Amino acid sequence: MFSLRFLFKFVVIGYPAVNNTYCELYYLFGQYGEYNLTVPSKQQNGTNGTKCGLVTVKEPTYADTGTLVFYGSVFFAFFVAAIWVHCIKRCTEKSLPINHNGSILSNGSQDDQTPLTFPASDKPKSSLRLRSVDTFRGLAITHLVLGTSGDGHFWYSNHARWYGITVADFMFPWFVFIMGTSIHLSFNILLSKGLSYCAIFKKIVFRSISLFIMGVCIQSHNDLRNLRIPGVLQRFGITYFIVASSYLLSRRLQARRAEKTGKCYMMFRDITDYLELPLAACCLVVHLCLTFLLPVPGCPLGYQGPGGPLVGENGELTNCTGGASGYIDRTFFTEAHLILVNTCDDVYRTIVRSDPEGILGTFTSIALCVFGLQSGKILHLFTTVRGRLVRLLLWGLALISCSAVLCKCSMADGWIPLNKNLWSVSFIALTGGTAFIVQALFHVLIDVTHFWNGAPLFYAGMNSILLYIGSEIMTPYLPFSWQPFVYNHTEYIILAAWSGFLWLVIAYIFYRRKIFLKL
């Protein structure tokens, strides 16, 4: 069996294998295909393997059929449901009396998240709880749940081996981005309720410690000798503590100053008077300095590759996996407390560990969370649709452009290649930029036009921690998964779809019963 993702090189040699190459060829195999390799009977001196051939005995099938059918059905169902709900709302709007300011007069109960008002201007309802933010969070957590179940075991639904980026690589960074957005919105709610800064800081400390401890517990079982310390929830906890604390300090300092009303200040009030953007800049500088200037024993300065015995000459990069990032993690945690299997192991045969949620990547994670915080400021401080969308799109396009420049739009030949394992600067710039654009799209569809109410992703976003922890613990058990019968992509995509459906149902039930896991 061969992977459908990689181009394979075949070299047929004689014995003894000294300048005795019979033939060589490159081939990309297809799903369920059967092939015969034709090898010439005599050595072809001076040739490059032109007489070596591969004959297809059984034509391969299209491997992505299951994915196209599944996601096509999901998008079609969402579109039909959104059209149906939109038509019902329009009919309801026409049948109810309207007062002089454009609001519908109704004595019926309403969903507290979706007010039944239709303003005549382009100014959306200024609310500290935006449904689009919860829906965006729901999109990220739903895909993380699908990824926990395998998501069809396609190469693009798994993390990139080392360089490059796949669909699965966007979800964790998007979740960090949304966490930053929620910091601004939730803190304004707490401050409006009269909570003191000290009380809010206690909440920050409690939530950060809780996330870190839960992350350590759910991923390491009970083996203290090989307890993995870095992890997803641990990264959330550390990032949240630093960004939330700096934002709280900014608000405290801002409250002591006189209120400004100048035109220039009002236009850029989401940037001025805050400490977070300088914090993000400092984190990026520290990340770059450590990546390119920290000497790693036995490795080239600034090395960012996977290392291993297959890279470089004479095994000179064998112990260089992750460059400075891997070296810092191995020095600080020791290898026993890092991730056991990395995504690059099966390709590069690496022998030293490098954790994708390690120390160095936390600096860029903080910067990404600050980008999300910036999104929250834009959605809250500016009331017009145009003001919000222009800023969101400008930030998104600027970050994507920076990423394109840094990686030179190539897989591994840029100054700073896209790398999820290292959380490189180009990686967080691309994921942050796309997050700004997705947030703008969701804001228009959900908060402004009310074309879509966010369901069912909205329900998942309201209980994201519960779904993540639940899927991490319960995925190996019935009814969330089963032992596959035929081990093909179709069954795996059905399994992932079933698991995702169950967790969405659970999220909906918890939402209706007002049960939310909050830290």
Coordinates of C-alpha atoms in Angstrom, one line a residue:
M1 CA 0.0 0.0 0.0
F2 CA 1.2 3.5 -0.9
S3 CA 0.2 7.0 0.1
L4 CA -1.9 8.9 -2.5
R5 CA -0.3 12.2 -1.3
F6 CA 3.3 11.7 -2.3
L7 CA 5.2 11.1 -5.5
F8 CA 7.2 7.8 -5.1
K9 CA 10.6 7.2 -6.6
F10 CA 11.5 3.6 -7.6
V11 CA 15.1 2.6 -8.1
V12 CA 15.9 -1.0 -9.1
I13 CA 19.4 -2.0 -8.5
G14 CA 21.4 -5.2 -9.0
Y15 CA 23.6 -7.1 -6.6
P16 CA 26.2 -6.0 -5.5
A17 CA 24.7 -2.5 -5.5
V18 CA 27.8 -0.7 -6.9
N19 CA 26.9 1.5 -9.9
N20 CA 24.4 -1.2 -10.9
T21 CA 21.2 0.7 -11.4
Y22 CA 18.8 -1.1 -13.7
C23 CA 16.1 1.6 -13.9
E24 CA 14.3 4.3 -11.9
L25 CA 11.0 6.1 -12.2
Y26 CA 8.6 8.4 -10.4
Y27 CA 4.9 7.7 -10.0
L28 CA 1.9 9.0 -8.1
F29 CA -0.5 6.2 -7.3
G30 CA -4.3 6.3 -7.2
Q31 CA -6.9 4.8 -4.8
Y32 CA -7.5 1.0 -5.3
G33 CA -5.3 1.0 -8.4
E34 CA -3.3 -2.1 -9.3
Y35 CA 0.1 -1.9 -11.1
N36 CA 2.8 -4.0 -12.6
L37 CA 6.4 -2.8 -12.6
T38 CA 8.4 -3.7 -15.7
V39 CA 12.1 -4.1 -15.2
P40 CA 14.6 -4.5 -18.1
S41 CA 16.5 -7.7 -18.1
K42 CA 19.9 -6.1 -18.8
Q43 CA 21.6 -3.1 -17.3
Q44 CA 21.2 0.0 -19.4
N45 CA 24.5 1.7 -19.1
G46 CA 24.4 5.4 -19.5
T47 CA 20.6 5.6 -19.4
N48 CA 18.3 7.4 -17.0
G49 CA 15.8 4.6 -16.6
T50 CA 13.8 5.2 -19.7
K51 CA 13.1 1.4 -20.3
C52 CA 11.6 1.0 -16.7
G53 CA 7.8 1.1 -16.9
L54 CA 4.7 0.8 -14.7
V55 CA 1.6 -0.7 -16.2
T56 CA -1.8 0.0 -14.8
V57 CA -3.7 -3.3 -14.3
K58 CA -6.7 -1.9 -12.6
E59 CA -7.7 1.7 -13.0
P60 CA -7.7 3.7 -9.7
T61 CA -10.9 5.3 -8.4
Y62 CA -11.4 9.0 -7.5
A63 CA -10.3 9.3 -3.9
D64 CA -12.2 12.5 -3.0
T65 CA -15.7 11.4 -3.9
G66 CA -16.8 10.9 -0.3
T67 CA -15.5 14.3 0.7
L68 CA -17.2 16.1 -2.1
V69 CA -20.5 14.4 -1.4
F70 CA -20.3 15.0 2.3
Y71 CA -19.3 18.7 2.3
G72 CA -21.5 19.4 -0.8
S73 CA -24.5 18.0 1.0
V74 CA -23.7 20.0 4.2
F75 CA -23.3 23.3 2.3
F76 CA -26.4 22.6 0.3
A77 CA -28.4 21.8 3.4
F78 CA -27.1 25.0 5.1
F79 CA -28.0 27.1 2.0
V80 CA -31.6 25.6 1.8
A81 CA -32.1 26.1 5.5
A82 CA -30.9 29.7 5.4
I83 CA -33.2 30.5 2.5
W84 CA -36.1 28.8 4.3
V85 CA -35.6 30.8 7.5
H86 CA -35.1 34.0 5.5
C87 CA -38.4 33.5 3.7
I88 CA -40.2 32.8 6.9
K89 CA -38.8 36.0 8.5
R90 CA -39.8 38.1 5.5
C91 CA -43.3 36.7 5.6
T92 CA -43.5 37.4 9.3
E93 CA -42.2 40.9 8.8
K94 CA -44.9 41.6 6.3
S95 CA -47.7 40.2 8.5
L96 CA -46.8 42.2 11.7
P97 CA -47.5 45.9 12.3
I98 CA -44.5 48.2 12.3
N99 CA -44.1 51.4 14.4
H100 CA -42.6 54.7 13.4
N101 CA -39.0 53.8 14.0
G102 CA -39.0 50.6 11.9
S103 CA -39.3 48.0 14.7
I104 CA -41.8 45.2 14.5
L105 CA -44.4 45.3 17.2
S106 CA -44.8 41.8 18.6
N107 CA -46.0 40.4 21.9
G108 CA -44.5 37.0 21.3
S109 CA -41.3 35.7 22.9
Q110 CA -38.0 36.2 21.0
D111 CA -34.6 34.5 21.0
D112 CA -32.4 36.6 23.2
Q113 CA -29.6 36.2 20.7
T114 CA -31.5 37.4 17.6
P115 CA -33.7 40.5 18.3
L116 CA -36.6 40.8 15.9
T117 CA -35.8 44.3 14.7
F118 CA -35.2 45.5 11.2
P119 CA -33.5 49.0 11.3
A120 CA -33.8 51.1 8.3
S121 CA -30.2 52.4 8.3
D122 CA -27.1 50.4 7.7
K123 CA -26.2 50.5 11.4
P124 CA -26.5 47.0 13.0
K125 CA -27.6 46.5 16.5
S126 CA -24.6 47.4 18.8
S127 CA -24.5 44.4 21.1
L128 CA -21.7 43.0 23.1
R129 CA -22.8 39.5 22.2
L130 CA -22.4 38.9 18.5
R131 CA -23.9 35.8 17.1
S132 CA -21.3 35.7 14.3
V133 CA -18.5 35.3 16.8
D134 CA -20.1 32.3 18.4
T135 CA -20.8 30.8 15.0
F136 CA -17.2 31.3 13.9
R137 CA -16.1 29.6 17.1
G138 CA -18.6 26.8 16.3
L139 CA -17.1 26.4 12.9
A140 CA -13.6 25.9 14.4
I141 CA -14.7 23.5 17.1
T142 CA -16.8 21.5 14.8
H143 CA -13.9 20.9 12.4
L144 CA -11.7 20.1 15.4
V145 CA -14.2 17.4 16.4
L146 CA -14.2 16.1 12.8
G147 CA -10.5 16.0 12.9
T148 CA -10.5 14.0 16.1
S149 CA -12.6 11.4 14.3
G150 CA -10.2 11.3 11.4
D151 CA -12.3 13.5 9.0
G152 CA -12.0 10.9 6.2
H153 CA -8.2 10.3 6.6
F154 CA -7.5 12.5 3.6
W155 CA -4.2 14.3 3.4
Y156 CA -5.8 17.7 3.4
S157 CA -7.9 16.9 6.4
N158 CA -4.7 16.0 8.4
H159 CA -2.0 18.4 9.5
A160 CA 0.8 19.2 7.0
R161 CA 3.9 17.0 7.5
W162 CA 6.2 19.9 8.0
Y163 CA 6.0 22.7 5.4
G164 CA 2.9 24.0 3.9
I165 CA -0.7 24.2 5.2
T166 CA -3.9 22.1 5.0
V167 CA -7.5 22.7 5.9
A168 CA -7.0 21.1 9.3
D169 CA -4.2 23.6 10.1
F170 CA -6.5 26.6 10.1
M171 CA -8.8 25.4 12.9
F172 CA -6.6 25.7 16.0
P173 CA -5.2 29.2 15.0
W174 CA -8.8 30.3 14.2
F175 CA -9.8 29.2 17.7
V176 CA -7.0 31.3 19.2
F177 CA -8.1 34.2 17.1
I178 CA -11.7 33.9 18.3
M179 CA -10.5 33.7 21.8
G180 CA -8.9 37.1 21.4
T181 CA -12.2 38.5 19.9
S182 CA -14.1 37.2 22.9
I183 CA -11.7 38.8 25.4
H184 CA -12.7 42.3 24.3
L185 CA -16.5 41.5 24.1
S186 CA -16.7 39.6 27.3
F187 CA -14.6 42.0 29.3
N188 CA -16.8 44.9 28.3
I189 CA -19.8 42.9 29.6
L190 CA -18.1 42.3 32.9
L191 CA -17.1 46.0 33.2
S192 CA -20.6 47.1 32.4
K193 CA -21.9 45.0 35.2
G194 CA -19.6 46.8 37.7
L195 CA -17.0 44.1 38.3
S196 CA -13.8 45.4 39.6
Y197 CA -10.5 45.0 37.8
C198 CA -9.2 42.8 40.6
A199 CA -12.2 40.5 40.3
I200 CA -11.8 40.2 36.5
F201 CA -8.1 39.4 37.0
K202 CA -9.0 36.6 39.4
K203 CA -11.2 35.2 36.7
I204 CA -8.3 35.4 34.2
V205 CA -6.0 33.5 36.5
F206 CA -8.6 30.8 37.3
R207 CA -9.5 30.2 33.7
S208 CA -5.9 30.1 32.6
I209 CA -4.9 27.6 35.3
S210 CA -8.0 25.5 34.6
L211 CA -7.3 25.3 30.9
F212 CA -3.7 24.3 31.5
I213 CA -4.5 21.6 34.0
M214 CA -7.3 20.1 31.9
G215 CA -5.0 20.0 28.9
V216 CA -2.3 18.1 30.8
C217 CA -4.8 15.6 32.2
I218 CA -6.7 14.7 29.1
Q219 CA -3.7 14.1 26.9
S220 CA -1.3 12.2 29.2
H221 CA -3.4 9.7 31.1
N222 CA -1.6 8.7 34.3
D223 CA 2.0 8.1 33.2
L224 CA 3.9 10.8 35.1
R225 CA 7.3 9.7 33.7
N226 CA 6.1 10.5 30.2
L227 CA 3.7 13.3 31.0
R228 CA 3.3 15.6 28.0
I229 CA 3.4 19.2 29.3
P230 CA 2.8 21.3 26.1
G231 CA -0.6 20.9 24.4
V232 CA -3.6 22.6 22.9
L233 CA -5.4 23.6 26.0
Q234 CA -2.1 24.5 27.7
R235 CA -1.4 26.9 24.8
F236 CA -4.9 28.4 25.2
G237 CA -4.3 28.9 28.9
I238 CA -0.9 30.6 28.6
T239 CA -2.0 32.8 25.6
Y240 CA -5.3 33.8 27.3
F241 CA -3.5 34.8 30.5
I242 CA -1.0 37.0 28.8
V243 CA -3.3 38.7 26.3
A244 CA -6.2 39.1 28.7
S245 CA -4.0 40.5 31.4
S246 CA -2.4 43.1 29.1
Y247 CA -5.8 44.1 27.8
L248 CA -7.1 44.5 31.4
L249 CA -4.1 46.7 32.2
S250 CA -4.8 48.8 29.1
R251 CA -8.4 49.3 30.1
R252 CA -7.3 50.2 33.6
L253 CA -4.9 52.8 32.3
Q254 CA -7.4 54.1 29.8
A255 CA -10.0 54.6 32.5
R256 CA -7.7 57.0 34.3
R257 CA -7.2 59.3 31.4
A258 CA -9.6 61.9 30.2
E259 CA -11.9 60.8 27.4
K260 CA -10.9 61.9 23.9
T261 CA -13.3 62.9 21.2
G262 CA -11.1 64.2 18.4
K263 CA -12.0 63.1 14.8
C264 CA -8.6 61.5 14.2
Y265 CA -8.7 59.7 17.5
M266 CA -12.2 58.4 16.9
M267 CA -11.2 57.0 13.5
F268 CA -8.3 55.0 15.0
R269 CA -9.6 54.4 18.5
D270 CA -9.3 50.6 18.1
I271 CA -5.5 51.0 17.8
T272 CA -4.5 53.9 20.2
D273 CA -4.5 53.7 24.0
Y274 CA -3.9 49.9 24.0
L275 CA -0.9 47.8 24.9
E276 CA -1.7 44.7 22.9
L277 CA -0.3 45.6 19.5
P278 CA 3.1 46.6 20.9
L279 CA 2.9 43.3 22.9
A280 CA 2.3 41.4 19.6
A281 CA 5.2 43.1 17.9
C282 CA 7.5 42.3 20.8
C283 CA 6.4 38.6 20.7
L284 CA 7.1 38.4 17.0
V285 CA 10.5 40.0 17.4
V286 CA 11.4 37.5 20.2
H287 CA 10.2 34.6 18.0
L288 CA 12.3 35.7 15.0
C289 CA 15.4 36.4 17.1
L290 CA 15.3 33.0 18.8
T291 CA 14.5 31.3 15.5
F292 CA 17.3 32.8 13.5
L293 CA 19.9 33.8 16.1
L294 CA 19.9 31.1 18.7
P295 CA 22.8 28.7 18.3
V296 CA 21.7 25.1 18.2
P297 CA 24.5 22.5 18.7
G298 CA 25.3 20.7 15.6
C299 CA 22.8 22.6 13.4
P300 CA 23.0 25.5 11.0
L301 CA 22.1 28.9 12.4
G302 CA 18.4 29.7 11.7
Y303 CA 17.5 26.1 10.6
Q304 CA 13.7 25.6 10.3
G305 CA 13.5 22.2 8.8
P306 CA 12.4 18.7 10.0
G307 CA 15.9 17.3 10.3
G308 CA 16.3 13.6 10.5
P309 CA 18.7 11.2 8.9
L310 CA 17.2 11.6 5.4
V311 CA 17.8 15.4 5.2
G312 CA 21.2 16.8 4.6
E313 CA 24.5 15.0 3.9
N314 CA 26.0 12.3 6.1
G315 CA 23.3 12.7 8.7
E316 CA 24.4 16.2 9.7
L317 CA 20.8 17.3 10.4
T318 CA 19.7 14.2 12.3
N319 CA 19.3 16.0 15.6
C320 CA 18.1 19.3 14.2
T321 CA 14.3 18.6 14.1
G322 CA 12.5 21.9 14.6
G323 CA 15.7 24.0 14.8
A324 CA 15.7 26.4 17.7
S325 CA 12.1 25.6 18.6
G326 CA 12.8 21.9 19.1
Y327 CA 16.0 22.6 20.9
I328 CA 14.3 24.9 23.4
D329 CA 11.6 22.3 24.1
R330 CA 14.0 19.5 24.5
T331 CA 16.2 21.5 26.8
F332 CA 13.3 22.9 28.9
F333 CA 10.9 19.9 29.1
T334 CA 13.3 17.0 28.1
E335 CA 12.1 14.6 25.4
A336 CA 10.1 12.5 27.8
H337 CA 7.6 15.3 28.3
L338 CA 7.1 16.2 24.6
I339 CA 4.6 14.8 22.0
L340 CA 5.5 11.2 21.3
V341 CA 4.7 11.2 17.5
N342 CA 5.0 14.2 15.3
T343 CA 3.5 14.7 11.8
C344 CA 6.9 14.6 10.2
D345 CA 8.1 11.3 11.7
D346 CA 6.9 8.9 9.1
V347 CA 8.3 10.9 6.2
Y348 CA 11.6 12.2 7.5
R349 CA 12.3 9.3 10.0
T350 CA 13.1 11.8 12.7
I351 CA 14.6 10.5 15.9
V352 CA 14.4 13.5 18.2
R353 CA 11.2 15.1 19.4
S354 CA 9.8 18.6 18.6
D355 CA 6.4 19.6 20.0
P356 CA 4.0 21.6 17.8
E357 CA 2.6 23.3 20.9
G358 CA 6.1 24.2 22.3
I359 CA 7.5 27.3 23.9
L360 CA 8.6 29.2 20.9
G361 CA 5.3 28.9 19.1
T362 CA 3.5 30.4 22.1
F363 CA 5.0 33.8 21.2
T364 CA 3.3 33.8 17.7
S365 CA 0.2 32.4 19.3
I366 CA 0.0 35.5 21.5
A367 CA 0.3 37.7 18.5
L368 CA -2.5 35.8 16.7
C369 CA -4.7 36.2 19.8
V370 CA -4.0 39.9 19.7
F371 CA -5.2 40.0 16.1
G372 CA -8.4 38.4 17.3
L373 CA -8.7 41.0 20.0
Q374 CA -8.3 43.7 17.3
S375 CA -11.3 42.1 15.5
G376 CA -13.3 42.3 18.7
K377 CA -12.5 46.0 19.1
I378 CA -13.5 46.7 15.5
L379 CA -16.9 44.9 15.9
H380 CA -17.6 46.7 19.2
L381 CA -16.2 50.3 18.8
F382 CA -17.5 51.0 15.3
T383 CA -21.2 50.9 14.7
T384 CA -21.6 51.2 10.9
V385 CA -21.4 48.1 8.7
R386 CA -19.0 49.9 6.3
G387 CA -16.7 50.9 9.2
R388 CA -16.5 47.4 10.5
L389 CA -16.1 45.6 7.1
V390 CA -13.4 48.0 5.7
R391 CA -11.3 47.5 8.8
L392 CA -11.7 43.7 9.0
L393 CA -10.9 43.3 5.3
L394 CA -7.9 45.6 5.4
W395 CA -6.4 43.7 8.4
G396 CA -7.1 40.4 6.6
L397 CA -5.6 41.4 3.3
A398 CA -2.6 43.0 5.0
L399 CA -1.8 39.9 7.0
I400 CA -2.3 37.6 4.0
S401 CA 0.0 39.8 1.9
C402 CA 2.7 39.7 4.6
S403 CA 2.4 35.9 4.7
A404 CA 2.8 35.7 0.9
V405 CA 5.9 37.8 1.0
L406 CA 7.5 35.9 3.9
C407 CA 7.0 32.5 2.4
K408 CA 7.4 33.7 -1.2
C409 CA 4.2 31.8 -2.1
S410 CA 6.2 28.6 -2.1
M411 CA 6.2 25.4 0.0
A412 CA 9.6 25.6 1.5
D413 CA 11.8 28.1 -0.4
G414 CA 10.6 31.3 1.3
W415 CA 12.4 33.3 4.0
I416 CA 9.9 32.0 6.6
P417 CA 7.9 29.0 5.2
L418 CA 4.4 28.2 6.3
N419 CA 4.8 25.8 9.2
K420 CA 2.2 24.7 11.7
N421 CA 4.6 22.7 13.8
L422 CA 6.7 25.8 14.4
W423 CA 3.8 28.3 14.3
S424 CA 6.0 30.4 12.0
V425 CA 5.3 34.1 11.5
S426 CA 4.0 33.4 8.0
F427 CA 1.7 30.7 9.3
I428 CA 0.0 33.0 11.9
A429 CA -0.2 35.8 9.4
L430 CA -2.0 33.6 6.9
T431 CA -4.4 32.1 9.4
G432 CA -5.0 35.4 11.1
G433 CA -5.7 37.1 7.8
T434 CA -8.2 34.5 6.7
A435 CA -9.8 34.7 10.1
F436 CA -10.4 38.4 9.6
I437 CA -12.1 37.7 6.3
V438 CA -14.2 34.9 7.6
Q439 CA -15.3 37.0 10.5
A440 CA -16.3 39.8 8.1
L441 CA -18.3 37.3 6.0
F442 CA -20.1 35.8 9.0
H443 CA -20.8 39.3 10.4
V444 CA -22.6 40.3 7.1
L445 CA -24.5 37.0 6.8
I446 CA -25.6 36.7 10.5
D447 CA -25.4 40.1 12.3
V448 CA -26.3 42.5 9.5
T449 CA -28.5 40.8 6.9
H450 CA -29.8 38.0 9.2
F451 CA -29.7 35.8 6.2
W452 CA -28.4 33.0 8.4
N453 CA -28.9 32.6 12.1
G454 CA -25.6 30.6 12.5
A455 CA -27.3 27.3 13.3
P456 CA -26.1 24.6 13.9
L457 CA -22.6 25.9 14.3
F458 CA -23.8 28.6 16.7
Y459 CA -24.8 25.9 19.3
A460 CA -21.4 24.3 19.1
G461 CA -19.7 27.7 19.6
M462 CA -21.7 28.3 22.8
N463 CA -20.2 25.2 24.4
S464 CA -16.9 24.9 22.6
I465 CA -14.8 23.7 25.7
L466 CA -17.4 21.0 26.4
L467 CA -17.3 19.7 22.8
Y468 CA -13.5 19.7 22.6
I469 CA -12.9 17.9 25.9
G470 CA -15.8 15.5 25.2
S471 CA -14.6 14.6 21.8
E472 CA -11.0 14.1 23.0
I473 CA -12.2 11.7 25.7
M474 CA -15.2 9.9 24.0
T475 CA -14.1 9.6 20.4
P476 CA -12.7 6.0 20.8
Y477 CA -16.0 4.8 22.2
L478 CA -19.5 4.0 20.9
P479 CA -21.7 5.7 19.8
F480 CA -19.2 8.3 18.6
S481 CA -17.1 5.9 16.6
W482 CA -16.7 2.2 15.7
Q483 CA -14.0 -0.1 14.4
P484 CA -14.0 0.3 10.6
F485 CA -15.0 -2.6 8.4
V486 CA -13.2 -1.8 5.2
Y487 CA -10.7 1.0 6.2
N488 CA -11.4 3.2 3.2
H489 CA -12.0 6.9 2.9
T490 CA -15.8 6.5 2.4
E491 CA -16.2 4.8 5.7
Y492 CA -13.9 7.2 7.5
I493 CA -15.9 10.2 6.2
I494 CA -19.1 8.6 7.3
L495 CA -17.7 7.9 10.7
A496 CA -16.5 11.5 11.1
A497 CA -19.8 12.9 9.9
W498 CA -21.7 10.7 12.4
S499 CA -19.5 11.9 15.2
G500 CA -19.8 15.5 14.2
F501 CA -23.6 15.2 14.0
L502 CA -23.8 13.6 17.5
W503 CA -21.8 16.4 19.0
L504 CA -23.9 19.1 17.3
V505 CA -27.0 17.4 18.6
I506 CA -25.5 17.4 22.1
A507 CA -24.6 21.1 21.8
Y508 CA -28.1 21.9 20.7
I509 CA -29.7 20.0 23.6
F510 CA -27.3 21.8 26.1
Y511 CA -28.1 25.1 24.5
R512 CA -31.9 24.6 24.8
R513 CA -31.5 23.6 28.4
K514 CA -29.1 26.5 29.1
I515 CA -26.3 24.3 30.2
F516 CA -22.9 25.9 29.4
L517 CA -19.4 24.8 30.5
K518 CA -17.6 28.0 31.3
L519 CA -14.3 28.7 33.1

